mmCIF file of C-alpha atoms in Angstrom:
data_model
loop_
_atom_site.group_PDB
_atom_site.id
_atom_site.type_symbol
_atom_site.label_atom_id
_atom_site.label_comp_id
_atom_site.label_asym_id
_atom_site.label_seq_id
_atom_site.Cartn_x
_atom_site.Cartn_y
_atom_site.Cartn_z
ATOM 1 C CA MET A 7 13.584 -27.127 -16.826
ATOM 2 C CA SER A 8 12.708 -26.002 -20.333
ATOM 3 C CA GLN A 9 13.941 -23.111 -22.401
ATOM 4 C CA ASP A 10 12.825 -19.701 -21.130
ATOM 5 C CA ASN A 11 13.215 -16.514 -23.126
ATOM 6 C CA THR A 12 11.542 -14.315 -20.521
ATOM 7 C CA ALA A 13 14.521 -13.698 -18.310
ATOM 8 C CA GLY A 14 16.701 -11.262 -20.212
ATOM 9 C CA MET A 15 17.995 -8.132 -18.536
ATOM 10 C CA PRO A 16 17.081 -4.623 -19.798
ATOM 11 C CA HIS A 17 18.227 -4.045 -23.337
ATOM 12 C CA GLY A 18 17.938 -1.707 -26.269
ATOM 13 C CA ASP A 19 16.432 1.689 -25.524
ATOM 14 C CA HIS A 20 14.618 0.468 -22.418
ATOM 15 C CA ALA A 21 16.314 1.855 -19.308
ATOM 16 C CA PRO A 22 15.927 -0.131 -16.078
ATOM 17 C CA PRO A 23 13.989 1.493 -13.258
ATOM 18 C CA ASP A 24 15.937 3.452 -10.610
ATOM 19 C CA LEU A 25 16.363 0.913 -7.813
ATOM 20 C CA SER A 26 19.297 2.524 -6.005
ATOM 21 C CA ARG A 27 17.256 3.287 -2.895
ATOM 22 C CA TYR A 28 16.308 -0.398 -2.634
ATOM 23 C CA THR A 29 19.857 -1.750 -3.060
ATOM 24 C CA LEU A 30 21.691 -3.590 -0.270
ATOM 25 C CA ALA A 31 25.356 -2.880 -0.944
ATOM 26 C CA THR A 32 27.287 -3.830 2.206
ATOM 27 C CA PRO A 33 28.425 -7.430 2.888
ATOM 28 C CA VAL A 34 26.613 -7.488 6.229
ATOM 29 C CA GLU A 35 23.282 -6.451 4.654
ATOM 30 C CA VAL A 36 23.665 -8.916 1.771
ATOM 31 C CA VAL A 37 24.539 -11.850 4.033
ATOM 32 C CA HIS A 38 21.734 -11.090 6.495
ATOM 33 C CA HIS A 39 19.051 -10.887 3.793
ATOM 34 C CA LEU A 40 20.179 -14.002 1.893
ATOM 35 C CA ALA A 41 20.490 -15.952 5.148
ATOM 36 C CA SER A 42 16.893 -15.074 6.026
ATOM 37 C CA ILE A 43 15.774 -16.414 2.624
ATOM 38 C CA ALA A 44 17.781 -19.607 3.213
ATOM 39 C CA LYS A 45 16.177 -20.056 6.623
ATOM 40 C CA SER A 46 12.671 -19.639 5.185
ATOM 41 C CA GLY A 47 13.260 -22.310 2.532
ATOM 42 C CA HIS A 48 11.651 -20.070 -0.090
ATOM 43 C CA MET A 49 11.888 -21.143 -3.731
ATOM 44 C CA VAL A 50 14.304 -19.094 -5.836
ATOM 45 C CA THR A 51 14.467 -18.833 -9.628
ATOM 46 C CA VAL A 52 17.909 -18.669 -11.249
ATOM 47 C CA PHE A 53 17.913 -17.443 -14.844
ATOM 48 C CA SER A 54 21.003 -18.579 -16.746
ATOM 49 C CA ASN A 55 22.426 -18.848 -20.256
ATOM 50 C CA LYS A 56 21.641 -15.178 -21.008
ATOM 51 C CA GLY A 57 18.091 -15.644 -19.771
ATOM 52 C CA LYS A 58 17.293 -18.590 -22.037
ATOM 53 C CA THR A 59 16.996 -21.178 -19.251
ATOM 54 C CA PHE A 60 15.974 -21.188 -15.612
ATOM 55 C CA ILE A 61 16.031 -23.475 -12.613
ATOM 56 C CA LEU A 62 13.945 -23.509 -9.421
ATOM 57 C CA THR A 63 16.081 -24.043 -6.329
ATOM 58 C CA ARG A 64 16.566 -23.132 -2.662
ATOM 59 C CA PHE A 65 19.422 -21.569 -0.732
ATOM 60 C CA LEU A 66 21.153 -24.189 1.414
ATOM 61 C CA GLU A 67 23.690 -22.024 3.214
ATOM 62 C CA VAL A 68 25.213 -18.548 3.215
ATOM 63 C CA ASP A 69 28.917 -18.855 4.111
ATOM 64 C CA ALA A 70 30.062 -15.336 4.976
ATOM 65 C CA LYS A 71 33.620 -16.398 5.803
ATOM 66 C CA ARG A 72 34.214 -17.978 2.407
ATOM 67 C CA GLY A 73 31.983 -15.463 0.637
ATOM 68 C CA VAL A 74 29.831 -18.097 -1.065
ATOM 69 C CA LEU A 75 26.189 -19.107 -1.400
ATOM 70 C CA LEU A 76 25.212 -22.782 -1.658
ATOM 71 C CA LEU A 77 22.163 -23.811 -3.714
ATOM 72 C CA ASP A 78 20.143 -26.990 -3.950
ATOM 73 C CA TRP A 79 21.036 -29.242 -6.912
ATOM 74 C CA GLY A 80 18.375 -29.421 -9.638
ATOM 75 C CA ALA A 81 16.487 -32.527 -10.780
ATOM 76 C CA ASP A 82 17.140 -31.992 -14.500
ATOM 77 C CA PRO A 83 20.739 -32.855 -15.569
ATOM 78 C CA VAL A 84 20.511 -30.760 -18.749
ATOM 79 C CA THR A 85 19.451 -27.606 -16.880
ATOM 80 C CA ASN A 86 22.110 -28.223 -14.233
ATOM 81 C CA GLU A 87 24.793 -28.303 -16.923
ATOM 82 C CA GLN A 88 23.386 -25.146 -18.536
ATOM 83 C CA LEU A 89 23.639 -23.328 -15.211
ATOM 84 C CA LEU A 90 27.226 -24.536 -14.694
ATOM 85 C CA ALA A 91 28.126 -23.288 -18.182
ATOM 86 C CA SER A 92 26.551 -19.846 -17.661
ATOM 87 C CA GLU A 93 28.947 -16.996 -16.843
ATOM 88 C CA ARG A 94 26.264 -14.689 -15.451
ATOM 89 C CA ASN A 95 23.141 -15.671 -13.521
ATOM 90 C CA VAL A 96 20.131 -13.668 -12.322
ATOM 91 C CA PHE A 97 18.451 -14.719 -9.059
ATOM 92 C CA VAL A 98 14.831 -13.709 -8.429
ATOM 93 C CA CYS A 99 12.504 -14.513 -5.534
ATOM 94 C CA SER A 100 9.725 -12.911 -3.514
ATOM 95 C CA PRO A 101 9.737 -14.157 0.099
ATOM 96 C CA GLU A 102 6.812 -12.765 2.094
ATOM 97 C CA GLY A 103 6.057 -10.393 -0.789
ATOM 98 C CA VAL A 104 9.512 -8.764 -0.596
ATOM 99 C CA LYS A 105 10.894 -8.909 -4.117
ATOM 100 C CA THR A 106 14.601 -9.762 -4.227
ATOM 101 C CA GLN A 107 16.917 -9.816 -7.236
ATOM 102 C CA PHE A 108 20.678 -10.092 -7.671
ATOM 103 C CA VAL A 109 23.324 -11.205 -10.157
ATOM 104 C CA THR A 110 26.234 -13.609 -9.650
ATOM 105 C CA THR A 111 29.087 -14.965 -11.713
ATOM 106 C CA ALA A 112 29.369 -18.636 -12.745
ATOM 107 C CA ALA A 113 28.113 -21.456 -10.512
ATOM 108 C CA ARG A 114 30.343 -24.359 -9.466
ATOM 109 C CA LYS A 115 29.474 -27.938 -8.571
ATOM 110 C CA VAL A 116 30.438 -28.973 -5.033
ATOM 111 C CA MET A 117 29.850 -32.151 -3.051
ATOM 112 C CA LEU A 118 28.158 -32.002 0.340
ATOM 113 C CA ASP A 119 27.313 -34.829 2.725
ATOM 114 C CA SER A 120 23.795 -34.751 1.285
ATOM 115 C CA GLY A 121 25.020 -34.902 -2.323
ATOM 116 C CA PRO A 122 25.886 -32.408 -5.095
ATOM 117 C CA ALA A 123 25.080 -28.707 -4.797
ATOM 118 C CA PHE A 124 25.745 -25.440 -6.611
ATOM 119 C CA GLU A 125 28.097 -22.841 -5.174
ATOM 120 C CA VAL A 126 28.317 -19.197 -6.285
ATOM 121 C CA ASP A 127 30.230 -16.219 -4.984
ATOM 122 C CA LEU A 128 28.112 -13.900 -2.880
ATOM 123 C CA PRO A 129 26.787 -10.939 -4.891
ATOM 124 C CA GLU A 130 28.178 -7.466 -4.277
ATOM 125 C CA GLN A 131 24.672 -6.047 -4.053
ATOM 126 C CA VAL A 132 21.068 -7.193 -3.754
ATOM 127 C CA ILE A 133 17.930 -5.357 -4.833
ATOM 128 C CA LYS A 134 15.266 -5.641 -2.137
ATOM 129 C CA LEU A 135 11.941 -3.963 -2.777
ATOM 130 C CA GLN A 136 10.934 -3.419 0.826
ATOM 131 C CA ARG A 137 7.499 -1.949 0.251
ATOM 132 C CA ARG A 138 5.006 -1.485 -2.543
ATOM 133 C CA GLU A 139 4.348 1.974 -3.857
ATOM 134 C CA PHE A 140 0.628 1.290 -4.318
ATOM 135 C CA PHE A 141 -1.973 -0.941 -2.737
ATOM 136 C CA ARG A 142 -2.141 -4.111 -4.831
ATOM 137 C CA ILE A 143 -5.047 -6.551 -4.929
ATOM 138 C CA GLN A 144 -5.512 -9.906 -6.619
ATOM 139 C CA THR A 145 -8.151 -10.153 -9.328
ATOM 140 C CA PRO A 146 -10.960 -12.761 -9.169
ATOM 141 C CA VAL A 147 -9.954 -16.298 -10.119
ATOM 142 C CA GLY A 148 -13.499 -17.307 -11.008
ATOM 143 C CA ASN A 149 -13.995 -14.312 -13.299
ATOM 144 C CA PRO A 150 -10.501 -13.642 -14.675
ATOM 145 C CA VAL A 151 -9.484 -10.318 -16.193
ATOM 146 C CA SER A 152 -7.495 -10.354 -19.427
ATOM 147 C CA CYS A 153 -4.888 -7.993 -20.816
ATOM 148 C CA HIS A 154 -5.088 -7.705 -24.598
ATOM 149 C CA ILE A 155 -1.666 -6.774 -26.015
ATOM 150 C CA ALA A 156 -2.437 -5.533 -29.518
ATOM 151 C CA ASP A 157 1.188 -4.754 -30.445
ATOM 152 C CA TYR A 158 2.618 -8.127 -29.434
ATOM 153 C CA PRO A 159 4.837 -9.378 -32.315
ATOM 154 C CA HIS A 160 3.124 -11.262 -35.153
ATOM 155 C CA GLN A 161 -0.345 -11.387 -33.546
ATOM 156 C CA PRO A 162 -2.199 -9.946 -30.537
ATOM 157 C CA LEU A 163 -1.837 -11.795 -27.233
ATOM 158 C CA ASP A 164 -4.256 -12.129 -24.303
ATOM 159 C CA LEU A 165 -2.819 -12.720 -20.825
ATOM 160 C CA VAL A 166 -4.669 -13.361 -17.558
ATOM 161 C CA LEU A 167 -4.268 -10.690 -14.889
ATOM 162 C CA PHE A 168 -3.051 -11.878 -11.449
ATOM 163 C CA ASP A 169 -3.182 -8.596 -9.531
ATOM 164 C CA ILE A 170 -3.401 -4.851 -10.098
ATOM 165 C CA SER A 171 -2.523 -1.551 -8.436
ATOM 166 C CA LEU A 172 -2.455 2.079 -9.442
ATOM 167 C CA GLY A 173 1.172 1.636 -10.499
ATOM 168 C CA GLY A 174 0.960 -1.605 -12.446
ATOM 169 C CA CYS A 175 -0.048 -5.247 -12.527
ATOM 170 C CA SER A 176 1.240 -8.779 -12.878
ATOM 171 C CA LEU A 177 0.283 -11.139 -15.683
ATOM 172 C CA TRP A 178 0.469 -14.904 -16.099
ATOM 173 C CA LEU A 179 2.463 -16.079 -19.105
ATOM 174 C CA PRO A 180 0.830 -18.890 -21.116
ATOM 175 C CA ALA A 181 4.091 -20.883 -20.892
ATOM 176 C CA PRO A 182 7.410 -20.311 -19.072
ATOM 177 C CA GLN A 183 9.227 -19.973 -22.408
ATOM 178 C CA THR A 184 6.894 -17.324 -23.873
ATOM 179 C CA PRO A 185 9.133 -14.856 -25.786
ATOM 180 C CA GLY A 186 8.853 -11.090 -25.717
ATOM 181 C CA PHE A 187 8.769 -10.463 -21.963
ATOM 182 C CA GLU A 188 12.367 -9.553 -21.171
ATOM 183 C CA LEU A 189 12.965 -7.047 -18.371
ATOM 184 C CA GLY A 190 12.492 -3.552 -19.798
ATOM 185 C CA GLN A 191 10.329 -4.690 -22.731
ATOM 186 C CA GLN A 192 7.476 -2.279 -23.437
ATOM 187 C CA TYR A 193 4.103 -2.647 -25.133
ATOM 188 C CA GLN A 194 2.182 0.524 -25.844
ATOM 189 C CA ASN A 195 -1.233 -0.783 -26.946
ATOM 190 C CA CYS A 196 -2.771 -2.800 -24.088
ATOM 191 C CA THR A 197 -6.409 -3.060 -23.021
ATOM 192 C CA PHE A 198 -7.698 -4.345 -19.668
ATOM 193 C CA GLU A 199 -11.410 -5.068 -19.279
ATOM 194 C CA LEU A 200 -11.975 -3.997 -15.654
ATOM 195 C CA LYS A 201 -15.598 -5.066 -15.294
ATOM 196 C CA PRO A 202 -17.889 -3.473 -14.332
ATOM 197 C CA MET A 203 -15.870 -0.216 -14.324
ATOM 198 C CA GLY A 204 -14.780 -0.087 -17.952
ATOM 199 C CA SER A 205 -11.786 -0.571 -20.242
ATOM 200 C CA LEU A 206 -8.289 0.564 -19.311
ATOM 201 C CA ARG A 207 -6.052 1.401 -22.284
ATOM 202 C CA VAL A 208 -2.405 1.900 -21.328
ATOM 203 C CA GLY A 209 1.132 0.792 -22.072
ATOM 204 C CA ILE A 210 3.105 -1.631 -19.921
ATOM 205 C CA GLU A 211 6.792 -2.163 -19.157
ATOM 206 C CA ILE A 212 8.094 -5.488 -17.834
ATOM 207 C CA ARG A 213 9.787 -4.944 -14.461
ATOM 208 C CA HIS A 214 10.306 -8.402 -12.947
ATOM 209 C CA HIS A 215 9.610 -12.128 -13.260
ATOM 210 C CA LEU A 216 8.339 -14.534 -10.640
ATOM 211 C CA SER A 217 8.390 -18.309 -11.139
ATOM 212 C CA THR A 218 6.108 -20.452 -9.029
ATOM 213 C CA ARG A 219 4.974 -24.035 -8.785
ATOM 214 C CA LEU A 220 1.226 -24.538 -9.098
ATOM 215 C CA ARG A 221 -0.814 -26.963 -7.010
ATOM 216 C CA ASN A 222 -0.875 -29.403 -9.928
ATOM 217 C CA GLY A 223 2.942 -29.505 -9.897
ATOM 218 C CA ASN A 224 3.429 -27.484 -13.076
ATOM 219 C CA ASP A 225 5.832 -24.545 -13.203
ATOM 220 C CA ALA A 226 4.405 -21.154 -14.126
ATOM 221 C CA VAL A 227 5.790 -17.651 -14.591
ATOM 222 C CA ARG A 228 4.127 -14.311 -14.128
ATOM 223 C CA VAL A 229 5.574 -10.926 -15.034
ATOM 224 C CA GLY A 230 5.286 -7.725 -13.044
ATOM 225 C CA CYS A 231 4.494 -4.683 -15.175
ATOM 226 C CA ALA A 232 4.468 -0.936 -14.648
ATOM 227 C CA PHE A 233 1.718 1.041 -16.347
ATOM 228 C CA LEU A 234 2.837 3.597 -18.937
ATOM 229 C CA ASN A 235 1.091 6.757 -20.143
ATOM 230 C CA MET A 236 -1.505 6.788 -17.371
ATOM 231 C CA THR A 237 -3.946 9.697 -17.625
ATOM 232 C CA PRO A 238 -5.953 11.117 -14.702
ATOM 233 C CA SER A 239 -9.048 9.337 -15.989
ATOM 234 C CA SER A 240 -7.098 6.043 -16.225
ATOM 235 C CA GLU A 241 -5.901 6.438 -12.637
ATOM 236 C CA THR A 242 -9.466 7.100 -11.496
ATOM 237 C CA LEU A 243 -10.665 3.974 -13.317
ATOM 238 C CA VAL A 244 -8.015 1.781 -11.647
ATOM 239 C CA GLN A 245 -8.715 3.286 -8.218
ATOM 240 C CA ARG A 246 -12.424 2.594 -8.622
ATOM 241 C CA TYR A 247 -11.747 -0.970 -9.769
ATOM 242 C CA VAL A 248 -9.353 -1.697 -6.878
ATOM 243 C CA GLY A 249 -11.919 -0.290 -4.457
ATOM 244 C CA HIS A 250 -14.620 -2.459 -6.031
ATOM 245 C CA LEU A 251 -12.497 -5.620 -5.603
ATOM 246 C CA GLU A 252 -11.652 -4.712 -2.007
ATOM 247 C CA ARG A 253 -15.326 -4.240 -1.149
ATOM 248 C CA GLU A 254 -16.131 -7.626 -2.712
ATOM 249 C CA ARG A 255 -13.307 -9.272 -0.786
ATOM 250 C CA ARG A 256 -14.474 -7.806 2.512
ATOM 251 C CA ALA A 257 -18.043 -8.899 1.826
ATOM 252 C CA LEU A 258 -16.866 -12.497 1.307
ATOM 253 C CA VAL A 259 -14.823 -12.653 4.518
ATOM 254 C CA GLY A 260 -17.101 -10.490 6.624
#
């Protein structure tokens, strides 16, 4: 895979959100959840090299007795070596809409009957966001909504909106290596054109990343954001817009 600067952990003055109530911290809980992901065959993104590179993989096996997790070997030799050289790795996936994130120490190369694989020690804890705080709905593909980030470094940036809720949204990055979207990064001057309801002007904070493979085979990354500085009128605008999209969706499937 290519270089990716979007995967850093919270830094600077940006404090990470309080996720303690979503944390699995016992070995039994951790093993059970990771084993269910392995069984589903869901794609997992591993950010390595201090968030500068990433690899898409799958869990092969969760070995509770040895305390290790086996991962599928990647197709790109350079990225494989970067993962092996990384001392700290961040795993992110979203099986069935349940966002999962955890950190491990260095990966090791092991040989299985099927060929090479990665092996990492099981994490001590796993963050599992079991439910969404707000109803979230995808925005129209045929009439995409853009987020205009006026205070993006050097020049303003427009990103396509994937979905939205009262609490936040997710945005497609123009390229997996787009800089400036580390976890905890904030932008204060953002405008969303929520047609036909009006313009939403808020701040955003980057809360998570999700890598996916598009139908054309290309890799893409979207970032989940929390809204900042929401006013009562802003909340009303978003609620009206979400309701509008839901009515349109029901009309199409009804």
